[in-house]
PDB file of C-alpha atoms in Angstrom:
ATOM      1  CA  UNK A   1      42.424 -90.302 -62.793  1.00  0.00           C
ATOM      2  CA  UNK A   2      41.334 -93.545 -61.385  1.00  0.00           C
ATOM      3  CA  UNK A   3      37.734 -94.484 -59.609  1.00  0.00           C
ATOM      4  CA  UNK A   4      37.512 -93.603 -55.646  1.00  0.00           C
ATOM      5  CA  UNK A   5      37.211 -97.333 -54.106  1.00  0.00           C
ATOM      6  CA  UNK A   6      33.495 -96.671 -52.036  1.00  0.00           C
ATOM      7  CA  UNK A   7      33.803 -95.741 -48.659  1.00  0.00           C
ATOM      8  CA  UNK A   8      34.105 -98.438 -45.655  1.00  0.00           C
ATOM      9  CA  UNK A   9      30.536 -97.306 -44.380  1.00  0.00           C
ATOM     10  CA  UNK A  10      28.872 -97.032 -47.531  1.00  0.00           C
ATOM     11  CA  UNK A  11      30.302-101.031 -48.652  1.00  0.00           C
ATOM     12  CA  UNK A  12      29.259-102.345 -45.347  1.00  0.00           C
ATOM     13  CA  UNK A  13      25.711-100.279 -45.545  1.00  0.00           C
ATOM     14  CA  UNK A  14      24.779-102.443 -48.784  1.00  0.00           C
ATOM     15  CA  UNK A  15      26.891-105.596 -47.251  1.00  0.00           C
ATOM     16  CA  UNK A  16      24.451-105.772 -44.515  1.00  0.00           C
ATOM     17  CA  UNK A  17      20.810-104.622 -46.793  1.00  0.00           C
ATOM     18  CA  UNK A  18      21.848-107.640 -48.685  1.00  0.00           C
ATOM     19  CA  UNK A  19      22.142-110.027 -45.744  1.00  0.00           C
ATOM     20  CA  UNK A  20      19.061-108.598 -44.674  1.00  0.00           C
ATOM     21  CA  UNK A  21      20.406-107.064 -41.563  1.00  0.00           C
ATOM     22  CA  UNK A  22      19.019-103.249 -42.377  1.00  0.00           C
ATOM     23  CA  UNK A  23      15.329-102.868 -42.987  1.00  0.00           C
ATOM     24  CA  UNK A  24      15.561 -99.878 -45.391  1.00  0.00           C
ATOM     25  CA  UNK A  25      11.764 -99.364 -45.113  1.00  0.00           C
ATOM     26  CA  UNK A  26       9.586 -99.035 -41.682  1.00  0.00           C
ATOM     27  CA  UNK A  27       8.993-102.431 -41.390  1.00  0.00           C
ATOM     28  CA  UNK A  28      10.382-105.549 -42.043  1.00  0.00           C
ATOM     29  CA  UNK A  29       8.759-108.401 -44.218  1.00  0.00           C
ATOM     30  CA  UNK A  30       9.724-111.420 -45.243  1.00  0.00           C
ATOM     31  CA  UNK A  31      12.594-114.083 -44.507  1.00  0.00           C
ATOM     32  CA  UNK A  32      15.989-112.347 -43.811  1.00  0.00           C
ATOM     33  CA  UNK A  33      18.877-113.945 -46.524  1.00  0.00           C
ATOM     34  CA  UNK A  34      21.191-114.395 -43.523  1.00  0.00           C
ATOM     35  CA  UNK A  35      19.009-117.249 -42.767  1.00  0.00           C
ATOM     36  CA  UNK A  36      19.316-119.199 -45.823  1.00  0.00           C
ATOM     37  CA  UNK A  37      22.970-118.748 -45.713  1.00  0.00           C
ATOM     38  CA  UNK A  38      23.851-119.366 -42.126  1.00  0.00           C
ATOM     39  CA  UNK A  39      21.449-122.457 -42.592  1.00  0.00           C
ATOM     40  CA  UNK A  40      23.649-123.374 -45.780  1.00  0.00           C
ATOM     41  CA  UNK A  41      26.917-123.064 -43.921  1.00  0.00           C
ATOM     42  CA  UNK A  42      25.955-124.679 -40.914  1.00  0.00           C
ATOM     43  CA  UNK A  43      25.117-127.975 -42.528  1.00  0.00           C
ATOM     44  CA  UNK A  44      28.015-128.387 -45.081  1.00  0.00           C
ATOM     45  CA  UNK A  45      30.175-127.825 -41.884  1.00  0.00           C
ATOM     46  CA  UNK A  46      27.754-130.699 -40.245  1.00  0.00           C
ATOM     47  CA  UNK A  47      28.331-132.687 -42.486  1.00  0.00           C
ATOM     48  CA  UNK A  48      32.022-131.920 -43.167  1.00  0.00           C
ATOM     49  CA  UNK A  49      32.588-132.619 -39.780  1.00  0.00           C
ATOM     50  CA  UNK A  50      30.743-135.677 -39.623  1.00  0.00           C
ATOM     51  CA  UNK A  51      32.673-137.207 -42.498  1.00  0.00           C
ATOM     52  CA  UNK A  52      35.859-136.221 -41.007  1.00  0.00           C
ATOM     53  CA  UNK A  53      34.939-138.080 -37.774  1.00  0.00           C
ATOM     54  CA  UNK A  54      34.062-141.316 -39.968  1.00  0.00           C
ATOM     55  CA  UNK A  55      36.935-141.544 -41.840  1.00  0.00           C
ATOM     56  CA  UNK A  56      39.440-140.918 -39.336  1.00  0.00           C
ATOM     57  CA  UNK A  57      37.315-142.957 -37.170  1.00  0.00           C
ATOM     58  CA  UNK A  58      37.956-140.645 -34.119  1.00  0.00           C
ATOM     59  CA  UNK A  59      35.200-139.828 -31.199  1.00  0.00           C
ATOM     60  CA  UNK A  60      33.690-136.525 -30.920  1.00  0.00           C
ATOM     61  CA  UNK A  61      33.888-134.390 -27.608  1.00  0.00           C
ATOM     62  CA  UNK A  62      30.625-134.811 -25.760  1.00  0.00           C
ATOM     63  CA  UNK A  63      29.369-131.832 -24.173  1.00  0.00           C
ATOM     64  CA  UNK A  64      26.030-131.316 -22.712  1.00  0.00           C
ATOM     65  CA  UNK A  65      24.860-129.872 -26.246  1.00  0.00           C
ATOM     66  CA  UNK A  66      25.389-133.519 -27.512  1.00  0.00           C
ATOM     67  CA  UNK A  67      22.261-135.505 -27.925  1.00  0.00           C
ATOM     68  CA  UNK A  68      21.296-139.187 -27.952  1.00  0.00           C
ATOM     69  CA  UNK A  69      20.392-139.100 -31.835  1.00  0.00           C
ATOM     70  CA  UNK A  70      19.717-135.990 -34.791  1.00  0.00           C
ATOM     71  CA  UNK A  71      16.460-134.002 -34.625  1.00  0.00           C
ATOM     72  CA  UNK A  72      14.014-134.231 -36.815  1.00  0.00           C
ATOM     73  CA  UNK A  73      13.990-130.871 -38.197  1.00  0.00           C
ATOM     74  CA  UNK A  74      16.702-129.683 -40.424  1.00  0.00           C
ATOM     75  CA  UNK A  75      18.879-126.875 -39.727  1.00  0.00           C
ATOM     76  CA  UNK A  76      17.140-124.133 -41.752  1.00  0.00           C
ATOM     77  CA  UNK A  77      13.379-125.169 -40.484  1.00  0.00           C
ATOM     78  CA  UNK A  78      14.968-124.780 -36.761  1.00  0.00           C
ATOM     79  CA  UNK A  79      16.328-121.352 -37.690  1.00  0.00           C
ATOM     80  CA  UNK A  80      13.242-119.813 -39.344  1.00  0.00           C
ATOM     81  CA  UNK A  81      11.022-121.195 -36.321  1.00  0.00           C
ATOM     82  CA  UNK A  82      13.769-119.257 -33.745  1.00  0.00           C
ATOM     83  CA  UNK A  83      13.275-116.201 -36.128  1.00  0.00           C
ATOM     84  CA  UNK A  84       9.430-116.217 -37.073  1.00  0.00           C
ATOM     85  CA  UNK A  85       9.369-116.830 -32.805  1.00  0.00           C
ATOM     86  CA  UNK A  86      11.511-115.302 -31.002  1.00  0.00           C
ATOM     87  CA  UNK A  87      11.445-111.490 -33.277  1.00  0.00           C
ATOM     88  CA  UNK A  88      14.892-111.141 -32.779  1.00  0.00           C
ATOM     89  CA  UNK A  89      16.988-109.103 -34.643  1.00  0.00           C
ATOM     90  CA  UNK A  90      18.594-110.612 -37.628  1.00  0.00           C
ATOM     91  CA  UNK A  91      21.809-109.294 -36.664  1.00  0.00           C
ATOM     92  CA  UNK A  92      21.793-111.671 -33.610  1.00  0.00           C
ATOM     93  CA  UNK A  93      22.094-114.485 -36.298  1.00  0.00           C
ATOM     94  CA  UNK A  94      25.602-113.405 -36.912  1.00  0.00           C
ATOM     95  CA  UNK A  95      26.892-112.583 -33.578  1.00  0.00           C
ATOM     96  CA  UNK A  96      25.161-115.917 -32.871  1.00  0.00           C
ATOM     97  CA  UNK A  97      27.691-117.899 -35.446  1.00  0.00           C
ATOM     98  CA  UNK A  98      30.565-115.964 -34.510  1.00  0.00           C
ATOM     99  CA  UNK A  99      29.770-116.950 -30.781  1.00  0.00           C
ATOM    100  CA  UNK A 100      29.090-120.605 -31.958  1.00  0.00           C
ATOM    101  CA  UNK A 101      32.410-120.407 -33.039  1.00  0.00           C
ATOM    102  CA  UNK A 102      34.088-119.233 -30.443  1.00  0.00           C
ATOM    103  CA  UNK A 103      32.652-121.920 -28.173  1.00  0.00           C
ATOM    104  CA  UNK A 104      33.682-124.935 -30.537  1.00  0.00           C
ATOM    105  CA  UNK A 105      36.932-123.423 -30.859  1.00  0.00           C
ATOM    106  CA  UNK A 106      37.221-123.571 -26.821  1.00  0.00           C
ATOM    107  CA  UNK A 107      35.926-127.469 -26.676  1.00  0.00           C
ATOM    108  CA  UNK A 108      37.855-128.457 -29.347  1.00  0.00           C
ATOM    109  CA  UNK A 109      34.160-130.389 -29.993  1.00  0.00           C
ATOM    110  CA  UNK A 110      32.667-130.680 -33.634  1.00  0.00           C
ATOM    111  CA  UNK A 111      29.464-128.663 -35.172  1.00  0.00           C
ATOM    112  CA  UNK A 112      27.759-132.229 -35.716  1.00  0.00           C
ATOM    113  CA  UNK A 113      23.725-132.851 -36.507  1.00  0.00           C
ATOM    114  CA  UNK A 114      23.398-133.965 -32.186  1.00  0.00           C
ATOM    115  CA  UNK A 115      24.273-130.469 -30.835  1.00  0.00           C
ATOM    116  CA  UNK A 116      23.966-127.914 -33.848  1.00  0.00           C
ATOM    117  CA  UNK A 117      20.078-127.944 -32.383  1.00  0.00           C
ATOM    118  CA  UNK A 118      20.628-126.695 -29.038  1.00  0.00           C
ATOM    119  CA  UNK A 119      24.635-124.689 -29.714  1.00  0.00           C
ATOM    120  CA  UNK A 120      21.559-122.721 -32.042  1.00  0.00           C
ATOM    121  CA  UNK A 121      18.976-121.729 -29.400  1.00  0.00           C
ATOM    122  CA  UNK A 122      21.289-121.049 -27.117  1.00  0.00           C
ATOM    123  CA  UNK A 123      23.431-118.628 -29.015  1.00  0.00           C
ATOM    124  CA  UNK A 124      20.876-116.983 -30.449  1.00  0.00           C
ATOM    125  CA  UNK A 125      18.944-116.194 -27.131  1.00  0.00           C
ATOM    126  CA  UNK A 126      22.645-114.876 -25.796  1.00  0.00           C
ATOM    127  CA  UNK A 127      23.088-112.974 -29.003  1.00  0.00           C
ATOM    128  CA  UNK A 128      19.251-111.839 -28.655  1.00  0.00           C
ATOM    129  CA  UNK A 129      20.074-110.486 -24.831  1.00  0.00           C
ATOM    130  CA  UNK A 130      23.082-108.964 -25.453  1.00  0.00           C
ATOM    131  CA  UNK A 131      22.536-106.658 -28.149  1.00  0.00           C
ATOM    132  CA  UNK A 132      18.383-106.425 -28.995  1.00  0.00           C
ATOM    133  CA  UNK A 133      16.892-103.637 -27.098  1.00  0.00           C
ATOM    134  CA  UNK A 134      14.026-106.188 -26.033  1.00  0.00           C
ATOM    135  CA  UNK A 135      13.933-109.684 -25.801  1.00  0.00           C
ATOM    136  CA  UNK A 136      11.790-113.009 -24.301  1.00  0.00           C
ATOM    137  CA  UNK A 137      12.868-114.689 -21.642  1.00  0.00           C
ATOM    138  CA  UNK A 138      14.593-118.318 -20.977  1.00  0.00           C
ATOM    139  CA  UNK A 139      11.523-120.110 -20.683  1.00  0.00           C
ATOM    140  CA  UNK A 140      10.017-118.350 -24.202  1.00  0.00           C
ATOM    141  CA  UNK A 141      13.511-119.665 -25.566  1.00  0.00           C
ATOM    142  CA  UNK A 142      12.681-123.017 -24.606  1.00  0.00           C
ATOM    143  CA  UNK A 143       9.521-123.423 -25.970  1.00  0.00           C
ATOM    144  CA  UNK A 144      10.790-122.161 -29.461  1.00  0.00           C
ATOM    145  CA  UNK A 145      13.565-123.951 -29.134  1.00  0.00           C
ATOM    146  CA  UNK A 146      12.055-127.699 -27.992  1.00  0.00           C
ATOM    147  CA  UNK A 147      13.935-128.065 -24.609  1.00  0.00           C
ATOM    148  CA  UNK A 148      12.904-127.461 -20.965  1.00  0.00           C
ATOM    149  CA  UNK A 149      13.237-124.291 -19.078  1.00  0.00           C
ATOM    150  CA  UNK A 150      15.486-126.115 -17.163  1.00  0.00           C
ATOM    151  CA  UNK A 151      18.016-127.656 -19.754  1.00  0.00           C
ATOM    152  CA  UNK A 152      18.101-124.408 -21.281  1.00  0.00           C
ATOM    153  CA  UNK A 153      19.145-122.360 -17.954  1.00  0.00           C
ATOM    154  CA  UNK A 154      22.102-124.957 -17.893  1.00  0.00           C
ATOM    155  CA  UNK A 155      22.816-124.653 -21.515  1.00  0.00           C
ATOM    156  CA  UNK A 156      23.133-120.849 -21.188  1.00  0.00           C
ATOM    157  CA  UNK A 157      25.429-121.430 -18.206  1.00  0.00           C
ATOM    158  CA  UNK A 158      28.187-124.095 -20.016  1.00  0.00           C
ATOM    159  CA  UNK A 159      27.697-121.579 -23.044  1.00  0.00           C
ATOM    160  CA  UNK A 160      28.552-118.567 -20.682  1.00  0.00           C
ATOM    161  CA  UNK A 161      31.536-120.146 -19.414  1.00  0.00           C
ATOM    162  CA  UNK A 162      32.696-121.606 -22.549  1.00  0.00           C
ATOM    163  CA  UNK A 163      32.799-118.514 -23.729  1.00  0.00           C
ATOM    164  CA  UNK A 164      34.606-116.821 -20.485  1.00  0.00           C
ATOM    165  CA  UNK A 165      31.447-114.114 -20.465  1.00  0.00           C
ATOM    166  CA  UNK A 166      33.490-112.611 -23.683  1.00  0.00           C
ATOM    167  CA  UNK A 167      30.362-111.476 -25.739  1.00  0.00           C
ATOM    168  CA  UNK A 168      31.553-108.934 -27.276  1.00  0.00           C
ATOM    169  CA  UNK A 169      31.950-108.613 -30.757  1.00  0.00           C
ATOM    170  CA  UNK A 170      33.654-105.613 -32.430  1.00  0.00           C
ATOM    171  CA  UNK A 171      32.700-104.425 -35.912  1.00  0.00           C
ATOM    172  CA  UNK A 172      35.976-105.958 -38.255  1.00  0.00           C
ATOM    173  CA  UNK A 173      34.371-109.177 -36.818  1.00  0.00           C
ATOM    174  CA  UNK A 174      31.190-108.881 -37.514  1.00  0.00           C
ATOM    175  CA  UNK A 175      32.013-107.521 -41.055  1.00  0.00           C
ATOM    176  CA  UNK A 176      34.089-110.345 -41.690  1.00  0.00           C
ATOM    177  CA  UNK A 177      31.048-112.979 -41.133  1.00  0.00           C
ATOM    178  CA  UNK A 178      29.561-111.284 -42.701  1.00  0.00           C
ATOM    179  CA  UNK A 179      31.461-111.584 -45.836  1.00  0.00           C
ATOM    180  CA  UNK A 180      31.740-115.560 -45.482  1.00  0.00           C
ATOM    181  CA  UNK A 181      27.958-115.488 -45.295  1.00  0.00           C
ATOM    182  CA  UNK A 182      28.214-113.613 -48.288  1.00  0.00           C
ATOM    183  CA  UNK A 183      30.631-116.060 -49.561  1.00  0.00           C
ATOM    184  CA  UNK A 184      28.349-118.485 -49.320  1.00  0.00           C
ATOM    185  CA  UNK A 185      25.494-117.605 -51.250  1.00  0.00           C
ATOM    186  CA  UNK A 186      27.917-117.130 -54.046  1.00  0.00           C
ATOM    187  CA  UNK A 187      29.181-120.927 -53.537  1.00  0.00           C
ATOM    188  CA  UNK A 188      25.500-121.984 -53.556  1.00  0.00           C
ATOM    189  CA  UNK A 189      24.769-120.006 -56.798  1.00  0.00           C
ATOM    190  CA  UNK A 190      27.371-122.141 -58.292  1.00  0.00           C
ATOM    191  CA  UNK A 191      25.384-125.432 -57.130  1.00  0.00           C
ATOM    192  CA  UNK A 192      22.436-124.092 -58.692  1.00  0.00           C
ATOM    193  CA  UNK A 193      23.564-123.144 -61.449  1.00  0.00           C
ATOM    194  CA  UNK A 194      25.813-126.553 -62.164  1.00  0.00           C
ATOM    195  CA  UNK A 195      21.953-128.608 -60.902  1.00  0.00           C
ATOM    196  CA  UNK A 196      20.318-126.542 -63.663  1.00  0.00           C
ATOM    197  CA  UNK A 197      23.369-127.317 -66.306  1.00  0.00           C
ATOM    198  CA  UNK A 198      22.718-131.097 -65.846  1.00  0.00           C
ATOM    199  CA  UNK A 199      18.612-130.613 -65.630  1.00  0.00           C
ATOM    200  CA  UNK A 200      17.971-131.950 -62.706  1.00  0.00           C
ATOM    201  CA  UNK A 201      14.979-130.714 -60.816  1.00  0.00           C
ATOM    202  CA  UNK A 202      14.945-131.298 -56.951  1.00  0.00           C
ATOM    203  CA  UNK A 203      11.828-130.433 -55.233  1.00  0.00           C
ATOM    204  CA  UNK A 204      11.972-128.697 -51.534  1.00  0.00           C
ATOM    205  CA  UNK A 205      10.140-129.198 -48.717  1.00  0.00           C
ATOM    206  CA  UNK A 206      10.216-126.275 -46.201  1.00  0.00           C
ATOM    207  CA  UNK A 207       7.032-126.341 -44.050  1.00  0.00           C
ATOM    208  CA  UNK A 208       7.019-124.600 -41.191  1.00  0.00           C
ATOM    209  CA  UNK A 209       5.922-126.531 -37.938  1.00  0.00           C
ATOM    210  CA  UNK A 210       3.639-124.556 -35.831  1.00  0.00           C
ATOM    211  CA  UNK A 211       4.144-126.355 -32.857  1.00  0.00           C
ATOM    212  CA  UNK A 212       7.568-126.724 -30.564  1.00  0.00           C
ATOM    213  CA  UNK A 213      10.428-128.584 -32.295  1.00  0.00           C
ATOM    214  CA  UNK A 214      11.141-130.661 -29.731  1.00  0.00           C
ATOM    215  CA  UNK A 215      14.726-131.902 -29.396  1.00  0.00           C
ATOM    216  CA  UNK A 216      16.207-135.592 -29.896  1.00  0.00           C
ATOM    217  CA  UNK A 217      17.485-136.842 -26.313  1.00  0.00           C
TER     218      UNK A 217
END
């Protein structure tokens, strides 16, 4: 008699306890692990795109996302200020990518180190409103996120209509980022492991910044 394959419910249940999406005590402490990954994805497709856009020596769509020169901060210091900041949930990380996606995919623009910055705040505070219970508003957003009230409002609004107001994201989705998040830690595992093969010792610099990030122009 062969072994029962575990329920849908049940696999997603421990999917989403190892992203760090379910708090399985009363509260939650800590650093999520869907930040390290989303972080981790983000800038291999940053600089994957970037490449791409060198070599074939093509010009990237410029949207109003696009600025002047890359901020200072790296991806995964911008995303744990937004989170440490903002207490949204850590699902609105993921319905935050998947939107990201959906917008690029409509602009036909690259993920590139002048608007991953502000595509970030601005997803997550439309993730944050649309499914968190509670949640700051536009002018918070902007002072987590380094830009003005006002650039935000109109970043929200291109976002918006980028996206046609679709927002909605059904579970298959959301499972299925969730497994190339997944996917990803397992990739970077690999890196780690081949760094510590070849004994080489990198040292890491993650402070967090206590003031606002302010954004490149």
């Amino acid at each position: 008699m062969g072994t029962l394959a575990p329920e849908p419910e049940v696999t997603c249940s421990k999917k989403y306890l190892a992203l760090g999406l379910k708090i399985s005590g009363k509260e939650k402490s800590g650093k999520p692990r869907v930040l390290s990954l989303l972080s981790a994805l983000l800038e291999r497709s940053v600089q994957n795109n970037e490449s791409l856009l060198e070599s074939s020596q093509s010009e990237d769509v410029i949207t109003i996302f696009h600025g002047s020169r890359a901020p200072s901060l790296g991806i995964e210091q911008y995303l744990d200020r937004i989170y440490k900041y903002s207490c949204c949930s850590p699902s609105c990380f993921v319905v935050a990518h998947i939107y990201m996606e959906r917008f690029i995919e409509c602009t036909s623009a690259h993920l590139t180190s002048l608007n991953v910055h502000r595509l970030l705040i601005t997803s997550v505070m439309v993730a944050a409103k649309f499914i968190d219970d509670a949640f700051y508003n536009n002018a918070y957003y902007a002072r987590v996120g380094g830009v003005t009230t006002k650039e935000l409002n109109k970043l929200e609004m291109k976002f918006l209509f980028g996206l046609d107001f679709q927002l909605h994201v059904n579970v298959q989705t959301f499972g299925s980022y969730c497994s190339l998040l997944e996917k990803e830690g397992t990739v970077g595992l690999q890196i780690e492991r081949s760094i510590q093969a070849c004994r080489i010792n990198e040292s890491w610099s993650n402070k967090d910044d206590s003031t606002c990030a302010q954004i490149a122009r």
